C-alpha atoms as one frame of an Amber mdcrd trajectory, in Angstrom:
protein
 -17.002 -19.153   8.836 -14.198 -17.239   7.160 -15.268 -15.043   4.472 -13.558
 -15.490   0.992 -10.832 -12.437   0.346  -9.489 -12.156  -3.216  -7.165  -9.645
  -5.177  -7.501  -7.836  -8.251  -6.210  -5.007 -10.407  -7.852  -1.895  -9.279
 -10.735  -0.523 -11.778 -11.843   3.415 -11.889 -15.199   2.570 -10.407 -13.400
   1.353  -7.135 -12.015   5.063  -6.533 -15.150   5.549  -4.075 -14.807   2.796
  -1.894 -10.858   3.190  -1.882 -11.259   6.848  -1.009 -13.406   6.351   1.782
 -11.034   3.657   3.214  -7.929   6.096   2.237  -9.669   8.856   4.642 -10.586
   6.167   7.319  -6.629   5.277   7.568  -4.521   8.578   7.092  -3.808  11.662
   8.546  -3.241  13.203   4.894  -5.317  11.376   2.244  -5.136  11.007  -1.291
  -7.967  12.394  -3.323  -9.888  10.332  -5.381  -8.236  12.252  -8.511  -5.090
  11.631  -7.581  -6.090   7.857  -7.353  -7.753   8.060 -10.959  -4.130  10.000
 -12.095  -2.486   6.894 -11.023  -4.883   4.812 -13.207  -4.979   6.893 -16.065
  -1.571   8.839 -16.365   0.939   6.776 -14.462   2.453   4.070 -16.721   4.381
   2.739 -13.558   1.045   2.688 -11.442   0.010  -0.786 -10.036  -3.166  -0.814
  -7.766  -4.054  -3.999  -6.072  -7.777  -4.297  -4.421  -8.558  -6.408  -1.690
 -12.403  -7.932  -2.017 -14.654  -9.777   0.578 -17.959 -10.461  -0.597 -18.594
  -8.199  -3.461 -16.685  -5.099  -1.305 -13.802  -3.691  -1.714 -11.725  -3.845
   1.806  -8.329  -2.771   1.085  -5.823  -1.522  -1.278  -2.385  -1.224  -2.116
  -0.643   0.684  -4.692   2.948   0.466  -5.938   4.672   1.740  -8.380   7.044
  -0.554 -10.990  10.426   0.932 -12.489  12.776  -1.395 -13.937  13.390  -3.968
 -11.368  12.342  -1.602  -8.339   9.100  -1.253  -6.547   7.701   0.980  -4.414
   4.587   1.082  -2.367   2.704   4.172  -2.301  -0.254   3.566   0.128  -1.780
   0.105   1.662  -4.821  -0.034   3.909  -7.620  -2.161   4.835 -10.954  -0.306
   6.033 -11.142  -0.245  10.007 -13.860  -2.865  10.503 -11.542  -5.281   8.664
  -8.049  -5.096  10.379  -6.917  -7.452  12.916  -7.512 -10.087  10.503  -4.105
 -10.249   8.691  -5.705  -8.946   5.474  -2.957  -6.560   5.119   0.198  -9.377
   5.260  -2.168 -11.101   2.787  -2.650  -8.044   0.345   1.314  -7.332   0.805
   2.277 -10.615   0.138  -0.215 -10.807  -2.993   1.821  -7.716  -4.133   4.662
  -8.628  -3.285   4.813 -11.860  -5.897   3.052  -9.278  -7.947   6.267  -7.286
  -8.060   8.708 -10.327  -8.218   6.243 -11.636 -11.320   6.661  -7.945 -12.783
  10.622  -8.014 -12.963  11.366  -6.463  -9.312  14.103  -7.344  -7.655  13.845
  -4.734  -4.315  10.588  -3.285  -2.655  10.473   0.088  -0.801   7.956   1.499
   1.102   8.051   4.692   3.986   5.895   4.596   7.238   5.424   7.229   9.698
   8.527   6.272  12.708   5.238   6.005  15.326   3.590   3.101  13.134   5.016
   0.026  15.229   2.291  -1.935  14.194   2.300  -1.367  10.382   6.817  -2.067
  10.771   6.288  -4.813  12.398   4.141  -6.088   9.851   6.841  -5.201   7.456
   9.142  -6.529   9.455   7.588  -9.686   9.585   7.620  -9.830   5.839  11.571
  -9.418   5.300  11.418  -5.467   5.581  14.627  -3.850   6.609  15.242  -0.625
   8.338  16.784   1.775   4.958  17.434   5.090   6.367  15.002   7.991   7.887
  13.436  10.753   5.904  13.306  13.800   7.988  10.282  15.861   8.872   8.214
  13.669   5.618   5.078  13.886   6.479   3.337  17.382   6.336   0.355  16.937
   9.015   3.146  16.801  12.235   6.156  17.145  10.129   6.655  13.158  11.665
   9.730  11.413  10.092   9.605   8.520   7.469  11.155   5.067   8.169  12.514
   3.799   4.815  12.460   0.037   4.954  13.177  -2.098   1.974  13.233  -6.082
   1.200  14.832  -8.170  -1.325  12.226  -9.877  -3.899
């Protein structure tokens, strides 16, 4: 039986799970501050949590300017993944965006990440351009990818 998944804004008393998730998935984590900075402080914040039964799962935060989006992080915690919970969440945030006035998403991902690009890919992401040297654990480029809304 397939659990039920659902989405909802984020809330300061999910920092704890979404850290521990956070520092599950990346080489260079946020902190929980800087999660509850983008819930206080950051008008253009937008932080999506995924649910199954009472737990929070996953996450993805973007931020809204104008008619422009950009993800910041997305993740779903290890037990959960090969489930398509994280096309599900991106899609959810993705209408998100296009309900919020955004005409273009943006997102980077590490150039070794085939499997999170090809989940991109599979959602209308295009290749955008490389940032050099972008991320500070390996000094691994970026891949900028992009899609229309």
């Amino acid at each position: 039986m397939n659990k039920v998944v659902t989405f909802r804004n984020m809330e300061l008393n999910d920092i704890p799970a979404v850290a521990a998730i956070e520092n599950l998935s990346f080489a260079i984590p946020w902190t929980p501050e800087a999660f509850e900075r983008e819930l206080i402080a950051n008008e253009y914040a937008y932080y999506i949590v995924a649910e199954e039964a009472n737990e929070v799962i996953g996450y993805c935060g973007m931020w809204l300017i104008v008619d422009e989006s950009h993800i910041t992080n997305i993740a779903i915690h290890p037990s959960c993944r090969g489930r398509k919970l994280g096309e599900q969440l991106l899609t959810y945030c993705m209408n998100q965006a296009r309900l919020r006035g955004a005409k273009t998403m943006t997102l980077e991902v590490r150039v070794s990440n085939e499997a999170a690009q090809n989940l991109y890919r599979k959602l209308g992401f295009l290749n955008g351009g490389i940032r050099k040297r972008y991320y500070t654990d390996n000094y691994e480029d970026a891949l900028v990818m992009w899609v229309n809304l």
